[in-house]
Tab-separated table of C-alpha atoms in Angstrom:
chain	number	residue	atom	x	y	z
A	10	UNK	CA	132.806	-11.618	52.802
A	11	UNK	CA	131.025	-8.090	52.451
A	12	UNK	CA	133.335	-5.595	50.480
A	13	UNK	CA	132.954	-1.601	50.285
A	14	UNK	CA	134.270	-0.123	47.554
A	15	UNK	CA	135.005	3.250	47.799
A	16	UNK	CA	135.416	5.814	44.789
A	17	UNK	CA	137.385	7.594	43.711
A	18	UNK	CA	140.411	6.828	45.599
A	19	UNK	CA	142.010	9.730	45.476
A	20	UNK	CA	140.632	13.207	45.069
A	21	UNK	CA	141.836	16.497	45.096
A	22	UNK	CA	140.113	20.000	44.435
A	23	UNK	CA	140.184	23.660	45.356
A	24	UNK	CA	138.998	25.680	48.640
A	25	UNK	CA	135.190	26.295	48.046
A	26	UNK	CA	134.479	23.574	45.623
A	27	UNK	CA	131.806	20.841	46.318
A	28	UNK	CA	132.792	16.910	46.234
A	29	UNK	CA	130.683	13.536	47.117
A	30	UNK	CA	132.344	10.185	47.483
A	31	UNK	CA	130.817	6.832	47.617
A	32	UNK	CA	131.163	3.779	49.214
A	33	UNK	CA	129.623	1.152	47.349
A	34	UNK	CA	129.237	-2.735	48.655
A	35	UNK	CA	126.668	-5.538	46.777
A	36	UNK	CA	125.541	-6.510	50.140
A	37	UNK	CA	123.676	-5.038	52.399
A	38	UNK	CA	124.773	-3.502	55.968
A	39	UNK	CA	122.683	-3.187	58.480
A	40	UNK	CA	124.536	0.308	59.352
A	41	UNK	CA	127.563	1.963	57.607
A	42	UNK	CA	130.360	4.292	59.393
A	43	UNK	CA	132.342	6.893	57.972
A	44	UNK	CA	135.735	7.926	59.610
A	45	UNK	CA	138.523	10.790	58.640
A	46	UNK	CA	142.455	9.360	58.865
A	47	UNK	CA	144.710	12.182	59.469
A	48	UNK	CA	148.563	12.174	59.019
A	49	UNK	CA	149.840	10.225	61.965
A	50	UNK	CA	146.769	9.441	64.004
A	51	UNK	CA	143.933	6.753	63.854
A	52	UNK	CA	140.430	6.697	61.963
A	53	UNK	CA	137.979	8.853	63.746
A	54	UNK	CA	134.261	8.273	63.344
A	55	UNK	CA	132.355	10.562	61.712
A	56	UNK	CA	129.057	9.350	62.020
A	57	UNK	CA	126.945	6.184	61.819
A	58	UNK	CA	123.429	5.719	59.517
A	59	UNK	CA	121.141	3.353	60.122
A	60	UNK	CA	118.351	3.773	58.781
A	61	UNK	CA	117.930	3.254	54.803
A	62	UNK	CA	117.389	6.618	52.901
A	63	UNK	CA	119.018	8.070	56.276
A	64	UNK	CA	120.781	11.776	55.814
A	65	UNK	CA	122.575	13.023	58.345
A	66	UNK	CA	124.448	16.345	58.332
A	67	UNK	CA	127.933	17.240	60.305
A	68	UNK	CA	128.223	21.041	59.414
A	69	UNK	CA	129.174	20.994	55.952
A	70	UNK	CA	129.440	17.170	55.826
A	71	UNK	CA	125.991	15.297	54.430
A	72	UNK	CA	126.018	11.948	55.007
A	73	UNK	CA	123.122	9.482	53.174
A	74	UNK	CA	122.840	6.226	53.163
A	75	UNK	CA	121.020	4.467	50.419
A	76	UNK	CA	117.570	3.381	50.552
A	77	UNK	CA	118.666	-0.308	49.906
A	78	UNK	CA	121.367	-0.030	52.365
A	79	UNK	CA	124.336	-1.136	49.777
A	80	UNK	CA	125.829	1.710	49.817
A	81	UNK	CA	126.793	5.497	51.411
A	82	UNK	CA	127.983	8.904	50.088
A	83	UNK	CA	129.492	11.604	51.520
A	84	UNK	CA	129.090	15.503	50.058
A	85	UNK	CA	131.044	17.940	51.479
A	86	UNK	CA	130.207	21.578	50.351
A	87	UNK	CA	132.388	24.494	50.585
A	88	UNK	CA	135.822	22.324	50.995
A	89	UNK	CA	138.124	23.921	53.218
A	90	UNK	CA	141.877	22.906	53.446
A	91	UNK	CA	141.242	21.304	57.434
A	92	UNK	CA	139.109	18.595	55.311
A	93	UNK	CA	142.248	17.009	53.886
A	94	UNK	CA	142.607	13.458	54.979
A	95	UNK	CA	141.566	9.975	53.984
A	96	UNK	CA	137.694	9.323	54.781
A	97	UNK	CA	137.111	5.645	55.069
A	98	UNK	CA	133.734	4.036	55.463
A	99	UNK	CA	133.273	0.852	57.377
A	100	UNK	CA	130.384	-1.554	58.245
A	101	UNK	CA	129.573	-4.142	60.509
A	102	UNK	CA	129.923	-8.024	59.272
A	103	UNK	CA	128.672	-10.791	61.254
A	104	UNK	CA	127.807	-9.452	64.950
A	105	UNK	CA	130.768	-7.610	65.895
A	106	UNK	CA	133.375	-7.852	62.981
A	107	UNK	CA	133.829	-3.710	61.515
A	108	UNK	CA	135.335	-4.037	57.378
A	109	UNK	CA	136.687	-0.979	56.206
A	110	UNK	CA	136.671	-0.016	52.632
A	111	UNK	CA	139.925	1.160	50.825
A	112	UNK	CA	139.607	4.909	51.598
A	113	UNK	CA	139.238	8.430	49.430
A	114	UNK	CA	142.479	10.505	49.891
A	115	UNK	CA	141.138	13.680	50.002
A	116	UNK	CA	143.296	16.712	49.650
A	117	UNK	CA	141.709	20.280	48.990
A	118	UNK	CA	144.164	23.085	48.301
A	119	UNK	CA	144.103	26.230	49.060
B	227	UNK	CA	140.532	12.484	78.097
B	228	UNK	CA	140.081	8.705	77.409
B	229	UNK	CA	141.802	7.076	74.532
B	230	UNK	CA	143.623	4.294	73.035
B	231	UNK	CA	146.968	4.249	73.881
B	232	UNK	CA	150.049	2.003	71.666
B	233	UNK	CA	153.472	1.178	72.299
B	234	UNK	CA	156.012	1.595	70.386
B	235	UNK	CA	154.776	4.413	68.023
B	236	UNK	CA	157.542	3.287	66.254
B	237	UNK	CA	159.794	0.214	65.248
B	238	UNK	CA	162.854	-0.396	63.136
B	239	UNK	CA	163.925	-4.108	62.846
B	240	UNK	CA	165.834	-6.264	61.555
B	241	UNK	CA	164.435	-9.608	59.431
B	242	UNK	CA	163.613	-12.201	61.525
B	243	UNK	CA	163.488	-10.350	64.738
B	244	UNK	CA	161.097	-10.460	67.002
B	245	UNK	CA	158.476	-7.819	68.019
B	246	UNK	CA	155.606	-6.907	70.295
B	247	UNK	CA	153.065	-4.132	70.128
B	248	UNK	CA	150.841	-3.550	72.927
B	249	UNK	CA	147.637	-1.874	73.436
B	250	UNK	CA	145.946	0.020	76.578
B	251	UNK	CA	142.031	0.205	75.883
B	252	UNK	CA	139.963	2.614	76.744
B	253	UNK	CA	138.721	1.538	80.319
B	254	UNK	CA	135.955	-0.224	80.480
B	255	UNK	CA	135.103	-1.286	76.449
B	256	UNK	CA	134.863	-4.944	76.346
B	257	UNK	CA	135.814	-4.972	72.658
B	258	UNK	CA	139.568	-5.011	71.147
B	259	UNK	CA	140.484	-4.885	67.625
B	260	UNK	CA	143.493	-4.916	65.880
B	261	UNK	CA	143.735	-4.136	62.250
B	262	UNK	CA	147.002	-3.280	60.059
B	263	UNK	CA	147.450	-0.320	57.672
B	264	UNK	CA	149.126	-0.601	54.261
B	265	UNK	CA	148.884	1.452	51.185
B	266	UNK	CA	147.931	-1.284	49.376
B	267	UNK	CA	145.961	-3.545	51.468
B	268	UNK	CA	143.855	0.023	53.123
B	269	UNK	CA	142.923	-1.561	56.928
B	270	UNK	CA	142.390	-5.094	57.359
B	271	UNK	CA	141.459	-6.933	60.829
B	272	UNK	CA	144.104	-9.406	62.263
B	273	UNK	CA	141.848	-9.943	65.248
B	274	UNK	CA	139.375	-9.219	67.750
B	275	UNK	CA	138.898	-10.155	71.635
B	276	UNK	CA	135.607	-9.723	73.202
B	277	UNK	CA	135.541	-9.549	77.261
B	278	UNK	CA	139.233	-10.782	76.452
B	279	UNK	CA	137.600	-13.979	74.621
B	280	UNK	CA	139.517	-14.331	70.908
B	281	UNK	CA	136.244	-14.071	68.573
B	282	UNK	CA	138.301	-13.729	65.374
B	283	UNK	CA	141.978	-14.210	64.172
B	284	UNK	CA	141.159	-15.698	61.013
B	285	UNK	CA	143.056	-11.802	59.393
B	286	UNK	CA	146.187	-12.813	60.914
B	287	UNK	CA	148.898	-15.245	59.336
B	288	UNK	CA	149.127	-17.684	61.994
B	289	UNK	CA	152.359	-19.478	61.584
B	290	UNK	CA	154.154	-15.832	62.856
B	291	UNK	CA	151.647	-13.433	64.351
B	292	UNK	CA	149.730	-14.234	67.756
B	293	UNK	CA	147.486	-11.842	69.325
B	294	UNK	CA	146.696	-11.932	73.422
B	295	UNK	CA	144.647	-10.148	76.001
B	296	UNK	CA	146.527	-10.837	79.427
B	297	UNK	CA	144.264	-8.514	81.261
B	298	UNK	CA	141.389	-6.252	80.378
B	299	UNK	CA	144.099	-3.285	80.494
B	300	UNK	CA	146.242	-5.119	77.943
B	301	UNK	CA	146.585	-6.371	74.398
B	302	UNK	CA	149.239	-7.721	72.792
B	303	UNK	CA	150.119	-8.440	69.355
B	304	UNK	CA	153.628	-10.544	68.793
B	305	UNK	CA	155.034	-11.310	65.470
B	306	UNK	CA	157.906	-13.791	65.059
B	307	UNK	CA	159.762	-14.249	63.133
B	308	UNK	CA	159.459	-10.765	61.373
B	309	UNK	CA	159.767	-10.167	57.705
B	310	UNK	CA	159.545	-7.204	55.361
B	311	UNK	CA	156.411	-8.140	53.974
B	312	UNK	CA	155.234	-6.976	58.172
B	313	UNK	CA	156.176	-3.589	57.584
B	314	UNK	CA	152.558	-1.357	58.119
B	315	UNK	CA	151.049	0.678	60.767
B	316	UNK	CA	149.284	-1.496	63.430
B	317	UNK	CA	146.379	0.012	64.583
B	318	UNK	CA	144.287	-1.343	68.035
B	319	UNK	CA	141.184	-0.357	68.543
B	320	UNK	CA	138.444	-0.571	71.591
B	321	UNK	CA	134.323	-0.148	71.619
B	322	UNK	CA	131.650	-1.095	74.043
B	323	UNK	CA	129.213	-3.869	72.671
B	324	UNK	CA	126.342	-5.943	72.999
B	325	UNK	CA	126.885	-7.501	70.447
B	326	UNK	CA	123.494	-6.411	68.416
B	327	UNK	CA	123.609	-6.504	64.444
B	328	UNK	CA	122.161	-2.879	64.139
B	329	UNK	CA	124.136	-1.236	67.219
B	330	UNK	CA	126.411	0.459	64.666
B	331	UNK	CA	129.855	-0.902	67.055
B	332	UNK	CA	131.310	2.587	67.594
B	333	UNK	CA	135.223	1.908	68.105
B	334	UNK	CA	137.885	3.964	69.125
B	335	UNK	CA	141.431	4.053	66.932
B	336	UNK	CA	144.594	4.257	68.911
B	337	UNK	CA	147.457	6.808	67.269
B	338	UNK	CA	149.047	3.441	66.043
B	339	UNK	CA	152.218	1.635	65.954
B	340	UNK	CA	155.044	2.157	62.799
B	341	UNK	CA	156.445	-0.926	61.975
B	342	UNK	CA	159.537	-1.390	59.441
B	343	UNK	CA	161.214	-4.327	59.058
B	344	UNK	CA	164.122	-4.495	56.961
């Protein structure tokens, strides 16, 4: 079974600072997902890397994925108060199955 | 605006009762997931249908839970008898997929169903 590990669990900070968080897994994914949980609703992807050494950016959101493809971080810069939530990352095992890791509760106050 | 859509949202019930959560996919993904949300546990998968084939229900405690795909508009998940231990959101999911190792299965979460069982 291929765990993610995600650090720290919970998180909180003030409007304008800068955070990463990390999902960390000893096997290696052939992609890795990261989703934002809000109150009440569903995981909603973020974005997908594929590619080791990948970076992708989502406005304020940088996404990498490491060059070994074990493991992801996420950097947000300039937190804002609408990036509360819990930000899960998830990968594929086997063909089709999608494992989640256990989350980073985010909450960034104003 | 397509999207996953769960009934109940929410359920209160008793020990030992039984209960049924069902799942709309989004028309035309040939993928279903469901997975259940606990503090403790984060989100693990109970099971997966593809083209309404069971791949995977080795998540779910067999002797009470039972997952089913009647039609490709439909997915159920059934657990009886219930216990408090079952109390979690229930979350189904649907994606599009060939299947291919590196084609990064993009799924879609519905809003989820509350279940307490007391």
């Amino acid at each position: 079974t291929q765990l993610l590990e995600q650090s720290p669990q919970f998180l909180s900070i003030q409007e304008g600072e800068n955070l990463t968080v990390y999902c960390n897994s000893s096997s290696v994914f052939s992609s890795l997902q990261w989703y934002r949980q809000e109150p009440g609703e569903g995981p909603v992807l973020l974005v997908t890397v594929v590619t080791g050494g990948e970076v992708k950016k989502l406005k304020r959101l940088t996404f990498q994925f490491g060059d070994a493809r074990k493991d992801s971080s996420l950097h947000i810069t300039a937190a804002q108060p609408g990036d509360t939530g819990l930000y899960l990352c998830a990968g594929p095992q086997g063909a089709q199955k999608l494992v989640f890791g256990q989350g980073t509760r985010l909450t960034i106050n104003p | 605006d397509a999207r996953v859509t769960q009934t109940p949202r929410h359920k209160v019930t008793e020990m030992g009762q039984e209960v049924t959560m069902r799942c709309q996919p989004i028309l035309g993904h040939n993928t279903v997931f469901w997975y259940r949300q606990t503090m403790m546990q984060g989100l693990e998968l109970l099971a997966y249908f593809r083209n309404r084939a069971p791949l995977d229900d080795s998540g779910m405690p067999k002797d009470r839970f039972s997952a089913e795909m009647p039609d490709a508009t439909l997915a159920t998940l059934k657990i009886q008898p219930s216990e408090p231990r079952d109390s979690a959101v229930y979350f189904c999911a649907s994606g599009f997929s060939m299947g291919a190792p590196k084609s990064g299965n993009t799924i879609y979460f519905g809003e989820g169903s509350w279940l307490t069982v007391v």
